Short mmCIF file of C-alpha atoms in Angstrom, two decimals:
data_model
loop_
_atom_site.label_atom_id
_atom_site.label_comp_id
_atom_site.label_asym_id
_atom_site.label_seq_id
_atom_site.Cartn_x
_atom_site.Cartn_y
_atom_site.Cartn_z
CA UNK A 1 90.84 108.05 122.34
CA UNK A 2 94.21 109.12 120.53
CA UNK A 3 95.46 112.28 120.68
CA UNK A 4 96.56 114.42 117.47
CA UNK A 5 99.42 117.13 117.21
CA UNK A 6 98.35 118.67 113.60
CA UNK A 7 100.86 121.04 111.82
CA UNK A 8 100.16 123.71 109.34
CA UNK A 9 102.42 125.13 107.35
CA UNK A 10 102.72 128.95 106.78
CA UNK A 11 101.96 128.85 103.00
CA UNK A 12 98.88 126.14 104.13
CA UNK A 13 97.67 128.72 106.47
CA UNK A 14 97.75 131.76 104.45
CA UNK A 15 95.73 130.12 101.77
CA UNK A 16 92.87 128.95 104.31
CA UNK A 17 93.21 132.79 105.81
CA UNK A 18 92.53 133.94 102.17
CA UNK A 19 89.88 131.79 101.25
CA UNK A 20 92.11 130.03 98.33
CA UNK A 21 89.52 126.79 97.93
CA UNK A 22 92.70 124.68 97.37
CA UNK A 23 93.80 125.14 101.11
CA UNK A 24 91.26 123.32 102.41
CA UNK A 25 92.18 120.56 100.53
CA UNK A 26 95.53 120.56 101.27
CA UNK A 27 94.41 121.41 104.90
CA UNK A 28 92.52 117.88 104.56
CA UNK A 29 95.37 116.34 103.19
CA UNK A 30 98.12 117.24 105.47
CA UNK A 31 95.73 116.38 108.48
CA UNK A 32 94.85 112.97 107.15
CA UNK A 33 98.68 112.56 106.34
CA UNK A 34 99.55 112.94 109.56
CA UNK A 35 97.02 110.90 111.47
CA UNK A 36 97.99 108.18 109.73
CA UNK A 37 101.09 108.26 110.05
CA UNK A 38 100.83 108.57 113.87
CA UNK A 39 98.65 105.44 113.36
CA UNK A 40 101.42 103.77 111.37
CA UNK A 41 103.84 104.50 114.53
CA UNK A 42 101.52 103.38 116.76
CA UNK A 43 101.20 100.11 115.07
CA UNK A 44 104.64 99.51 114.98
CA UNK A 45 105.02 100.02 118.15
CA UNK A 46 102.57 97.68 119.08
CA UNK A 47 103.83 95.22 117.11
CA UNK A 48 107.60 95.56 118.53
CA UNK A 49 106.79 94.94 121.85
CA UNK A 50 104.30 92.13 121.58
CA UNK A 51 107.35 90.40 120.13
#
């Protein structure tokens, strides 16, 4: 099972703290974001050294 390192901004945090409805959104974004990017990685990676 992959691992994730998920960041949060300070502005992305404050607005989940405050209960701002739109930071859970962008909470959802930025995680999904990131997970695919690591997936992205991970696929190039696979693919450079199956070469």
């Amino acid at each position: 099972m992959a691992e994730y390192k998920i960041t949060v901004n300070d502005t992305l945090l404050s607005n989940l703290l405050t209960g701002d409805r739109q930071g859970l959104g962008e909470l959802v974004e930025s995680v999904l974001n990131q997970m695919l990017e690591a997936q992205a990685e991970e696929s190039r990676c696979a693919n450079s050294s199956g070469l």
